[in-house]
Coordinates of C-alpha atoms and ligand atoms in Angstrom, one line a residue:
M93 CA -14.7 -15.7 -35.3
V94 CA -16.1 -13.0 -33.0
K95 CA -13.7 -10.0 -33.0
I96 CA -13.3 -7.8 -29.9
C97 CA -11.3 -4.6 -29.9
C98 CA -10.6 -2.6 -26.7
I99 CA -9.7 1.1 -27.0
G100 CA -7.4 1.9 -24.1
A101 CA -4.6 -0.5 -23.0
G102 CA -4.5 0.7 -19.3
Y103 CA -5.0 -0.9 -15.9
V104 CA -8.5 -2.0 -17.0
G105 CA -8.3 -2.6 -20.7
G106 CA -5.1 -4.7 -20.5
P107 CA -6.0 -7.2 -17.7
T108 CA -9.7 -7.4 -18.7
M109 CA -9.0 -8.3 -22.3
A110 CA -6.2 -10.7 -21.3
V111 CA -8.7 -12.6 -19.2
I112 CA -11.3 -12.6 -22.0
A113 CA -8.7 -13.9 -24.4
L114 CA -7.7 -16.6 -21.9
K115 CA -11.2 -17.8 -21.3
C116 CA -12.5 -17.5 -24.9
P117 CA -9.9 -19.0 -27.2
K118 CA -12.2 -18.7 -30.1
I119 CA -12.6 -14.9 -29.8
L120 CA -9.9 -12.7 -31.3
V121 CA -9.1 -9.9 -28.9
T122 CA -7.0 -6.8 -29.9
V123 CA -6.2 -4.0 -27.4
V124 CA -5.4 -0.7 -29.0
D125 CA -4.0 2.6 -27.6
I126 CA -2.7 5.9 -28.8
S127 CA 0.3 5.6 -26.5
I128 CA 3.1 3.9 -28.5
S129 CA 5.2 3.3 -25.3
R130 CA 2.3 1.5 -23.6
I131 CA 1.7 -0.8 -26.6
T132 CA 5.4 -1.5 -27.0
A133 CA 5.5 -2.5 -23.3
W134 CA 2.5 -4.8 -23.7
N135 CA 4.3 -6.5 -26.5
S136 CA 7.5 -6.9 -24.4
D137 CA 8.6 -8.9 -21.4
Q138 CA 8.2 -5.9 -19.2
L139 CA 4.5 -5.2 -19.1
P140 CA 3.5 -1.6 -18.4
I141 CA 1.6 -2.4 -15.2
Y142 CA 2.5 -4.6 -12.2
E143 CA -0.3 -6.9 -11.3
P144 CA 0.1 -10.4 -9.7
G145 CA -0.7 -13.2 -12.2
L146 CA -1.0 -10.8 -15.2
D147 CA 2.3 -11.9 -16.9
E148 CA 1.3 -15.5 -17.0
V149 CA -2.1 -14.8 -18.6
V150 CA -0.6 -12.4 -21.2
K151 CA 2.2 -14.9 -22.0
Q152 CA -0.3 -17.7 -22.6
C153 CA -2.5 -15.7 -25.0
R154 CA -0.3 -13.1 -26.7
G155 CA 0.2 -13.8 -30.4
K156 CA -2.5 -16.4 -30.4
N157 CA -5.8 -14.6 -29.8
L158 CA -4.6 -11.6 -27.9
F159 CA -2.9 -8.7 -29.7
F160 CA -1.7 -5.2 -28.7
S161 CA -1.6 -2.5 -31.4
T162 CA -1.4 1.2 -32.1
D163 CA -3.3 0.7 -35.4
V164 CA -6.5 1.9 -33.6
E165 CA -8.7 2.6 -36.7
K166 CA -8.0 -0.7 -38.5
H167 CA -8.9 -2.9 -35.5
V168 CA -11.9 -0.8 -34.5
S169 CA -13.3 -1.0 -38.1
E170 CA -12.8 -4.8 -38.1
A171 CA -14.4 -5.5 -34.7
D172 CA -17.9 -6.7 -33.8
I173 CA -17.7 -5.6 -30.2
I174 CA -15.7 -2.5 -29.2
F175 CA -14.9 -1.9 -25.5
V176 CA -14.0 1.7 -24.6
S177 CA -11.7 1.8 -21.6
V178 CA -10.1 5.2 -21.9
N179 CA -9.3 7.8 -19.2
T180 CA -12.2 9.7 -17.6
P181 CA -10.2 12.2 -15.5
T182 CA -11.7 15.0 -13.3
K183 CA -12.0 18.2 -15.2
T184 CA -9.5 20.9 -14.3
R185 CA -11.0 23.7 -16.3
G186 CA -14.3 25.1 -17.4
L187 CA -17.8 24.0 -16.4
G188 CA -17.7 21.5 -13.5
A189 CA -14.0 21.9 -12.9
G190 CA -12.8 19.9 -9.9
K191 CA -15.8 17.6 -10.0
A192 CA -17.2 16.7 -13.4
P193 CA -15.4 14.1 -15.4
E194 CA -13.5 15.1 -18.5
L195 CA -15.1 13.2 -21.4
T196 CA -12.8 14.4 -24.1
Y197 CA -11.1 11.0 -24.5
W198 CA -14.4 9.2 -24.6
E199 CA -15.9 11.6 -27.2
S200 CA -12.8 11.4 -29.4
A201 CA -13.0 7.6 -29.3
A202 CA -16.7 7.7 -30.2
R203 CA -16.1 10.0 -33.1
M204 CA -13.3 7.8 -34.4
I205 CA -15.6 4.7 -34.2
A206 CA -18.2 6.6 -36.2
N207 CA -15.6 7.6 -38.8
V208 CA -14.1 4.2 -39.4
S209 CA -17.0 1.8 -39.0
T210 CA -18.5 0.1 -42.1
S211 CA -20.4 -2.6 -40.2
N212 CA -22.8 -2.8 -37.3
K213 CA -21.1 -2.5 -33.9
I214 CA -21.8 -3.2 -30.2
V215 CA -20.0 -0.4 -28.3
V216 CA -19.3 -1.2 -24.6
E217 CA -18.7 1.4 -22.0
K218 CA -15.9 -0.1 -19.8
S219 CA -14.7 3.3 -18.4
T220 CA -16.5 4.7 -15.4
V221 CA -18.7 7.4 -16.8
P222 CA -21.6 9.7 -15.6
V223 CA -25.1 8.4 -15.9
K224 CA -26.5 9.1 -19.3
T225 CA -23.2 9.0 -21.1
A226 CA -24.5 6.2 -23.2
E227 CA -27.1 8.6 -24.6
A228 CA -24.4 11.1 -25.6
V229 CA -22.3 8.3 -27.2
E230 CA -25.4 7.0 -29.1
R231 CA -26.0 10.5 -30.5
I232 CA -22.4 11.0 -31.6
L233 CA -22.4 7.6 -33.3
T234 CA -25.7 7.9 -35.1
F235 CA -25.3 11.5 -36.2
N236 CA -21.9 10.8 -37.7
S237 CA -22.6 7.7 -39.7
S238 CA -25.4 6.3 -41.8
N239 CA -26.7 2.8 -42.5
I240 CA -24.8 1.4 -39.5
S241 CA -26.5 0.2 -36.4
Y242 CA -24.9 0.8 -33.0
Q243 CA -25.9 -0.8 -29.8
I244 CA -24.4 0.9 -26.7
L245 CA -23.9 -1.2 -23.6
S246 CA -22.7 -0.3 -20.1
N247 CA -20.5 -2.9 -18.6
P248 CA -18.6 -1.2 -15.7
E249 CA -15.5 -2.8 -14.3
F250 CA -15.3 -3.7 -10.6
L251 CA -11.7 -5.1 -10.4
A252 CA -9.4 -3.8 -7.7
E253 CA -5.7 -3.3 -8.5
G254 CA -3.4 -5.8 -6.9
T255 CA -6.1 -8.5 -7.2
A256 CA -7.2 -7.7 -10.8
I257 CA -6.6 -11.1 -12.2
Q258 CA -8.4 -12.9 -9.4
D259 CA -11.3 -10.4 -9.5
L260 CA -11.6 -10.9 -13.3
L261 CA -11.4 -14.7 -13.1
N262 CA -13.9 -14.9 -10.2
P263 CA -16.0 -11.7 -10.2
D264 CA -18.7 -11.1 -7.5
R265 CA -20.8 -10.0 -10.5
V266 CA -20.7 -8.9 -14.1
L267 CA -23.0 -6.0 -14.8
I268 CA -24.4 -5.4 -18.2
G269 CA -26.9 -2.6 -19.0
G270 CA -28.6 -2.1 -22.3
R271 CA -31.5 -0.6 -24.1
E272 CA -34.8 -2.4 -23.4
T273 CA -35.5 -2.9 -27.1
P274 CA -35.2 -6.2 -29.0
D275 CA -32.0 -5.0 -30.6
G276 CA -30.7 -3.7 -27.2
Q277 CA -31.4 -7.1 -25.6
K278 CA -29.8 -9.0 -28.5
A279 CA -26.6 -7.0 -27.8
V280 CA -26.8 -7.7 -24.1
Q281 CA -27.1 -11.4 -24.9
A282 CA -24.0 -11.2 -27.2
L283 CA -21.9 -9.7 -24.4
K284 CA -23.4 -12.2 -21.9
D285 CA -22.3 -15.0 -24.2
V286 CA -18.7 -13.7 -23.9
Y287 CA -18.7 -13.7 -20.1
S288 CA -20.7 -17.0 -19.9
H289 CA -17.5 -18.8 -20.9
W290 CA -16.4 -18.6 -17.3
V291 CA -18.8 -16.6 -15.2
P292 CA -21.8 -18.5 -13.7
E293 CA -25.1 -17.3 -15.1
D294 CA -26.4 -16.1 -11.7
R295 CA -23.5 -13.7 -11.4
I296 CA -24.2 -11.9 -14.7
I297 CA -26.7 -9.2 -13.9
T298 CA -28.5 -7.3 -16.6
T299 CA -30.2 -3.9 -16.1
N300 CA -31.2 -0.9 -18.0
L301 CA -28.4 1.4 -19.2
W302 CA -28.8 4.1 -16.5
S303 CA -28.8 1.6 -13.6
A304 CA -25.6 0.0 -14.8
E305 CA -23.9 3.4 -15.2
L306 CA -25.1 4.6 -11.8
S307 CA -24.3 1.3 -10.0
K308 CA -20.6 1.7 -10.7
L309 CA -20.5 5.1 -9.1
A310 CA -22.7 3.9 -6.2
A311 CA -20.5 0.9 -5.5
N312 CA -17.4 3.0 -5.3
A313 CA -19.1 5.6 -3.1
F314 CA -20.3 2.9 -0.7
L315 CA -16.8 1.3 -0.5
A316 CA -15.1 4.6 0.1
Q317 CA -17.7 5.6 2.6
R318 CA -16.8 2.6 4.7
I319 CA -13.2 3.6 4.8
S320 CA -14.1 7.2 5.7
S321 CA -16.4 5.9 8.4
V322 CA -13.7 3.8 10.0
N323 CA -11.1 6.5 9.6
A324 CA -13.5 9.0 11.3
M325 CA -13.8 6.4 14.2
S326 CA -10.0 6.1 14.3
A327 CA -9.7 9.8 15.3
L328 CA -12.2 9.2 18.1
C329 CA -10.4 6.1 19.2
E330 CA -7.2 8.1 19.6
A331 CA -9.0 10.6 21.7
T332 CA -10.7 8.1 24.0
G333 CA -8.3 5.2 24.3
A334 CA -10.4 2.8 22.2
N335 CA -8.6 0.6 19.7
V336 CA -9.9 0.9 16.1
S337 CA -9.1 -2.7 15.2
Q338 CA -11.1 -3.9 18.1
V339 CA -14.0 -1.6 17.2
S340 CA -13.8 -2.7 13.5
N341 CA -13.8 -6.3 14.5
A342 CA -16.8 -5.9 16.8
V343 CA -18.7 -3.9 14.3
G344 CA -17.9 -6.1 11.3
K345 CA -19.1 -9.3 13.1
D346 CA -22.7 -8.0 12.5
T347 CA -23.6 -9.9 9.4
R348 CA -25.5 -6.9 8.1
I349 CA -22.3 -4.9 8.1
G350 CA -19.7 -7.5 7.4
P351 CA -15.9 -7.5 8.1
K352 CA -14.4 -6.3 4.8
F353 CA -13.2 -2.8 4.0
L354 CA -13.0 -1.7 7.6
N355 CA -9.2 -1.2 7.9
A356 CA -8.4 2.3 9.2
S357 CA -5.6 3.9 7.2
V358 CA -3.8 7.1 6.4
G359 CA -6.6 7.5 3.8
F360 CA -7.8 5.9 0.7
G361 CA -6.1 6.5 -2.6
G362 CA -6.2 5.1 -6.2
S363 CA -7.5 6.5 -9.4
C364 CA -11.2 5.8 -8.8
F365 CA -12.7 6.6 -5.4
Q366 CA -12.1 10.3 -5.3
K367 CA -12.8 10.8 -9.0
D368 CA -16.0 8.8 -9.0
I369 CA -17.4 10.4 -5.9
L370 CA -16.7 13.8 -7.3
N371 CA -18.5 12.7 -10.4
L372 CA -21.5 11.5 -8.3
V373 CA -21.5 14.8 -6.3
Y374 CA -21.5 16.8 -9.6
I375 CA -24.5 14.7 -11.0
C376 CA -26.4 15.3 -7.7
E377 CA -25.7 19.1 -7.9
C378 CA -26.8 19.2 -11.6
N379 CA -30.0 17.5 -10.5
G380 CA -30.6 20.0 -7.7
L381 CA -30.0 17.4 -5.0
T382 CA -27.8 19.6 -2.8
E383 CA -28.2 17.6 0.4
V384 CA -27.3 14.4 -1.4
A385 CA -24.3 16.0 -3.0
K386 CA -23.1 17.3 0.4
Y387 CA -23.6 13.8 2.0
W388 CA -21.2 12.1 -0.5
E389 CA -18.7 15.0 -0.6
Q390 CA -18.2 14.5 3.1
V391 CA -16.6 11.1 2.3
I392 CA -13.8 12.9 0.5
K393 CA -13.5 15.6 3.2
V394 CA -13.0 13.0 5.9
N395 CA -10.3 11.4 3.7
D396 CA -8.5 14.7 3.3
Y397 CA -8.8 15.2 7.1
Q398 CA -7.3 11.8 7.7
K399 CA -4.2 12.6 5.6
N400 CA -3.8 16.0 7.2
R401 CA -4.2 14.4 10.7
F402 CA -1.4 12.0 9.9
V403 CA 1.0 14.7 8.8
N404 CA 0.1 16.7 11.9
R405 CA 0.9 13.7 14.2
V406 CA 4.3 13.4 12.6
V407 CA 5.2 17.0 12.9
S408 CA 3.8 17.6 16.4
S409 CA 5.4 14.5 17.8
M410 CA 8.8 15.5 16.5
F411 CA 8.9 18.7 18.6
N412 CA 6.6 20.6 16.2
T413 CA 9.1 20.7 13.4
V414 CA 10.6 18.3 10.8
S415 CA 12.7 21.0 9.2
G416 CA 16.0 19.5 8.2
K417 CA 15.1 16.1 9.6
K418 CA 15.4 13.0 7.6
I419 CA 12.1 11.1 7.3
A420 CA 12.0 7.6 5.7
I421 CA 8.9 7.0 3.6
L422 CA 8.2 3.3 3.3
G423 CA 5.8 2.6 0.5
F424 CA 4.5 5.1 -2.1
A425 CA 1.9 3.0 -4.1
F426 CA -1.7 3.6 -3.1
K427 CA -2.0 0.0 -1.9
K428 CA 0.2 -3.1 -1.9
D429 CA 0.8 -5.3 -4.9
T430 CA 0.5 -2.5 -7.4
G431 CA 3.0 0.0 -8.8
D432 CA 0.1 2.5 -9.3
T433 CA 0.5 5.8 -7.5
R434 CA -2.5 7.6 -8.8
E435 CA -4.0 9.7 -5.9
T436 CA -1.9 7.8 -3.4
P437 CA -2.1 9.3 0.1
A438 CA 1.7 9.2 0.0
I439 CA 1.7 12.2 -2.3
D440 CA -0.2 14.3 0.2
V441 CA 1.8 13.1 3.2
C442 CA 5.1 13.8 1.4
R443 CA 4.0 17.2 0.3
G444 CA 2.9 18.0 3.9
L445 CA 6.3 17.0 5.2
L446 CA 8.2 18.8 2.5
G447 CA 6.1 21.9 3.3
D448 CA 7.7 21.7 6.8
K449 CA 11.1 21.4 5.1
A450 CA 11.7 17.7 5.9
W451 CA 14.3 15.6 3.9
L452 CA 12.5 12.5 2.5
S453 CA 14.1 9.2 1.7
I454 CA 11.5 7.2 -0.1
Y455 CA 11.4 3.4 -0.8
D456 CA 8.8 1.5 -2.6
P457 CA 9.4 -2.0 -4.1
Q458 CA 7.4 -1.3 -7.3
V459 CA 7.4 2.4 -8.0
A460 CA 10.1 3.9 -10.1
E461 CA 12.1 7.0 -9.1
D462 CA 10.8 9.0 -12.1
Q463 CA 7.2 8.2 -11.2
I464 CA 7.7 9.4 -7.6
K465 CA 9.4 12.6 -8.7
K466 CA 6.7 13.2 -11.3
D467 CA 3.9 12.6 -8.7
L468 CA 5.4 15.1 -6.3
S469 CA 5.7 17.8 -8.9
M470 CA 2.4 17.3 -10.7
N471 CA -0.8 19.4 -10.3
K472 CA -4.0 17.9 -8.9
F473 CA -5.8 15.7 -11.5
D474 CA -2.9 16.0 -14.1
W475 CA -2.0 12.4 -13.4
D476 CA -5.2 10.9 -14.9
H477 CA -4.5 11.9 -18.5
P478 CA -2.8 9.6 -21.1
V479 CA 0.9 9.2 -20.2
H480 CA 2.1 11.1 -23.2
L481 CA 0.0 14.1 -22.3
Q482 CA 1.2 14.4 -18.8
P483 CA 3.7 17.2 -17.9
S484 CA 7.3 15.9 -18.3
N485 CA 9.3 18.4 -16.2
T486 CA 10.1 16.5 -13.0
A487 CA 13.3 18.3 -12.1
A488 CA 12.0 20.5 -9.3
V489 CA 11.7 18.0 -6.4
N490 CA 14.3 19.0 -3.9
Q491 CA 14.9 17.4 -0.5
V492 CA 13.8 14.0 -1.9
S493 CA 15.9 10.9 -2.5
I494 CA 14.6 7.6 -3.8
V495 CA 16.4 4.6 -2.5
G496 CA 16.6 0.8 -3.2
D497 CA 15.6 -0.7 0.2
A498 CA 14.0 0.0 3.6
Y499 CA 17.3 -0.1 5.5
E500 CA 18.9 2.5 3.3
A501 CA 15.8 4.7 3.6
T502 CA 15.8 4.5 7.4
K503 CA 19.6 5.0 8.0
D504 CA 20.2 8.1 10.1
A505 CA 16.5 9.0 9.8
H506 CA 14.6 10.7 12.7
G507 CA 11.4 9.1 11.8
I508 CA 9.7 6.5 9.6
C509 CA 6.3 6.8 7.9
I510 CA 4.8 3.5 6.7
L511 CA 2.4 4.5 3.9
T512 CA 1.8 1.3 1.9
E513 CA 1.1 -2.1 3.5
W514 CA 3.7 -4.0 1.5
D515 CA 4.2 -7.5 3.1
E516 CA 8.0 -7.0 3.2
F517 CA 7.6 -4.2 5.7
K518 CA 6.0 -6.6 8.2
T519 CA 9.2 -8.7 8.5
L520 CA 11.8 -5.9 8.6
D521 CA 14.6 -6.2 11.2
F522 CA 13.4 -3.3 13.3
Q523 CA 16.2 -3.7 15.9
K524 CA 18.7 -3.1 13.1
I525 CA 16.7 -0.2 11.9
F526 CA 16.5 1.3 15.4
D527 CA 20.2 1.0 15.9
N528 CA 20.9 3.0 12.7
M529 CA 18.4 5.8 13.4
K530 CA 18.7 9.2 15.2
K531 CA 17.1 9.2 18.7
P532 CA 14.4 9.4 19.8
A533 CA 13.4 7.2 16.9
F534 CA 9.8 7.5 15.7
V535 CA 7.6 5.1 13.6
F536 CA 4.3 6.4 12.2
D537 CA 2.3 3.5 10.9
G538 CA -0.3 4.7 8.4
R539 CA -1.4 1.1 7.7
N540 CA -1.4 -0.5 11.1
I541 CA 1.0 -3.3 10.1
V542 CA 3.8 -3.2 12.7
N543 CA 3.8 -5.0 16.0
V544 CA 3.5 -1.9 18.2
K545 CA 4.4 -3.7 21.5
K546 CA 7.6 -5.2 20.0
L547 CA 8.6 -1.8 18.5
R548 CA 8.1 0.0 21.8
E549 CA 10.2 -2.6 23.6
I550 CA 13.0 -1.9 21.1
G551 CA 12.7 1.7 22.0
F552 CA 10.7 3.3 19.2
I553 CA 8.0 5.9 19.8
V554 CA 5.2 4.5 17.8
Y555 CA 2.0 6.1 16.4
S556 CA -0.5 3.7 14.9
I557 CA -3.8 4.9 13.4
G558 CA -6.7 4.7 15.8
K559 CA -4.7 2.8 18.5
P560 CA -4.1 3.8 22.1
L561 CA -1.5 6.5 22.0
D562 CA 2.1 6.2 23.0
P563 CA 2.6 8.2 26.3
W564 CA 5.0 10.5 24.2
L565 CA 2.1 11.4 21.9
K566 CA -0.6 11.9 24.5
D567 CA -0.1 15.6 24.9
T568 CA 0.4 16.4 21.2
P569 CA -2.7 17.8 19.5
A570 CA -4.4 15.8 16.8
V571 CA -6.0 18.9 15.1
T572 CA -5.7 19.3 11.3
R573 CA -3.1 21.5 9.8
D574 CA -3.9 24.5 7.7
K575 CA -3.4 23.7 4.1
Ligands
NAD899 N1 -7.8 1.3 -12.6 C1 -8.8 0.7 -12.1 O1 -8.7 -0.1 -11.2 C2 -10.2 0.8 -12.6 C3 -11.2 -0.1 -12.3 C4 -12.5 0.0 -12.8 C5 -12.8 1.1 -13.7 N2 -11.8 2.0 -14.0 C6 -12.2 3.0 -15.0 O2 -11.7 2.5 -16.3 C7 -11.2 3.7 -17.1 C8 -9.8 3.5 -17.5 O3 -9.0 3.4 -16.3 P1 -7.5 2.9 -16.3 O4 -7.1 2.8 -14.9 O5 -7.4 1.7 -17.2 O6 -6.8 4.1 -17.1 P2 -5.4 4.1 -17.8 O7 -4.9 5.5 -17.8 O8 -4.5 3.1 -17.2 O9 -5.7 3.7 -19.3 C9 -6.4 4.4 -20.2 C10 -5.7 4.3 -21.6 O10 -6.6 4.8 -22.6 C11 -5.7 5.4 -23.6 N3 -6.5 6.3 -24.4 C12 -7.0 7.5 -24.1 N4 -7.7 8.1 -25.1 C13 -7.6 7.2 -26.1 C14 -8.1 7.2 -27.5 N5 -8.8 8.2 -27.9 N6 -7.7 6.1 -28.3 C15 -7.0 5.1 -27.8 N7 -6.5 5.1 -26.5 C16 -6.8 6.1 -25.7 C17 -4.6 6.0 -22.8 O11 -3.4 6.2 -23.6 C18 -4.4 5.0 -21.7 O12 -3.4 4.1 -22.0 C19 -11.5 4.9 -16.2 O13 -12.7 5.4 -16.5 C20 -11.5 4.3 -14.8 O14 -12.3 5.1 -13.9 C21 -10.5 1.8 -13.5
UPG900 O1 -10.3 -1.2 4.5 C1 -9.7 -0.6 3.6 C2 -9.7 -0.9 2.3 C3 -9.0 -0.1 1.4 N1 -8.4 1.0 1.8 C4 -7.7 1.9 0.8 O2 -8.6 2.2 -0.2 C5 -7.9 2.4 -1.4 C6 -8.6 1.7 -2.6 O3 -8.4 0.3 -2.4 P1 -9.1 -0.8 -3.3 O4 -10.6 -0.5 -3.4 O5 -8.8 -2.1 -2.8 O6 -8.4 -0.6 -4.7 P2 -8.9 0.0 -6.1 O7 -8.0 -0.6 -7.1 O8 -8.9 1.5 -6.0 O9 -10.4 -0.5 -6.3 C7 -11.5 0.3 -6.1 O10 -11.8 1.1 -7.3 C8 -11.9 0.4 -8.5 C9 -12.0 1.4 -9.6 O11 -13.3 1.9 -9.8 C10 -13.1 -0.5 -8.4 O12 -13.3 -1.3 -9.6 C11 -12.9 -1.5 -7.2 O13 -14.1 -2.3 -7.1 C12 -12.7 -0.7 -6.0 O14 -12.4 -1.6 -4.9 C13 -6.5 2.0 -1.2 O15 -5.7 3.2 -1.0 C14 -6.6 1.2 0.0 O16 -5.4 1.2 0.8 C15 -8.3 1.3 3.1 O17 -7.7 2.3 3.5 N2 -9.0 0.5 4.0

């Protein structure tokens, strides 16, 4: 029986291995992690991450051919194929701080593999890593053990949170990069054999190692670039009276462009886009490609601009101050159908409003109170380290209350900011909400999900990203705020 071990039981390691176990009943899959609380949760009825369809898959396989364990060394030493899916956060200190990825967790995983291995291994990079990481891993492994052959493969993951199970069951492509030697190609084939259980042959792409590593960074950069492009257009739409949804629709009808990923928003979030683009920018800089680095960096700058612009709209519309005003925040996760808050635009918007002394009442159907408080008190990039290494002092978030539903959040509020596109926000009783708010009552829709016409009829002053402005907002400036 082939044995697979995955190091890192996070948003990628957990769902990916669950689907491999589901589709390959004859493969024994064990997911290991240094975080005891995460592994305990994976073994309980309350999984550590919220992902539609994940519970069912885990329940079907757990205890049969899918196991979760903290006994990292034992399972690594027994495995034939080892996936490494550990954190690769942006460095906060030292060389490349603020851009380069921190490869400490990767390096310690590689050293541990070398220490405990007694048989040949295929080591698969699942984490998103800089180009040429496989070479470094290869060196760590070969210099630290003898008589064992290691083949390193790059098999980046393209799942998106909220649709992870669907993405894994029916991927656009599976990408496998390996050495172009006979042994390298044998390893590529061994991993191909795993995915071939359910992924059609023509969707499994094989490349050299460096192409696979770079393709992951390139894919995220292209995706994020589309969002920054449409968000840049949204600012121009507001200035000219054009409607960004109509522009996106017209542009996306061109089959060369396509309709997906053209939704204007308060800004993109999530653990990957910013981190991976910064990683790409750093690699370009290291290779002397300054203009290329600047080109990609602009995607992040426009995203920051969009978040600032949103805060500016809120404050300037409400008589240039939100000091002492209650603002309801609907949605804190970085997108719907996930409880993940890593790099969510809600953090920047809330901080901006708190900076202007607003009182925030926050509701999100999937994010726990502790998490929100932690996010609002953590430093940039601290969030991407293993949970047990994150700062635990979350006491210092004043002027914020976390509530159990949207009606409570909006009661007696002066304004509402919609920051996540949860389906339940589309069907709220806005008449009831209006009746219970201070007047004039404002809605700032950062996801373009409300029916603007209907809300204006009720009496709300409505701001929707990239849409023709409410007469109230026409004279308020859309410039960015100083940080
Ligand atoms: N989240 C996504 O949607 C997504 C999608 C594609 C790729 N990625 C990439 O996959 C990687 C993992 O992302 P994630 O979202 O799953 O992160 P995560 O923080 O959810 O999970 C990483 C896990 O690795 C564990 N870990 C760290 N060092 C370890 C070690 N030495 N031994 C054992 N366990 C260790 C941590 O405790 C943590 O549970 C990152 O490189 C990320 O960029 C993420
Ligand atoms: O038209 C759009 C599409 C997305 N977003 C925002 O962009 C962010 C990222 O969304 P999405 O890409 O759907 O989720 P992620 O889970 O971050 O997935 C991205 O990052 C993963 C980690 O690398 C990759 O594996 C995925 O392919 C890639 O889509 C979220 O804040 C979305 O709200 C928009 O603002 N407008």
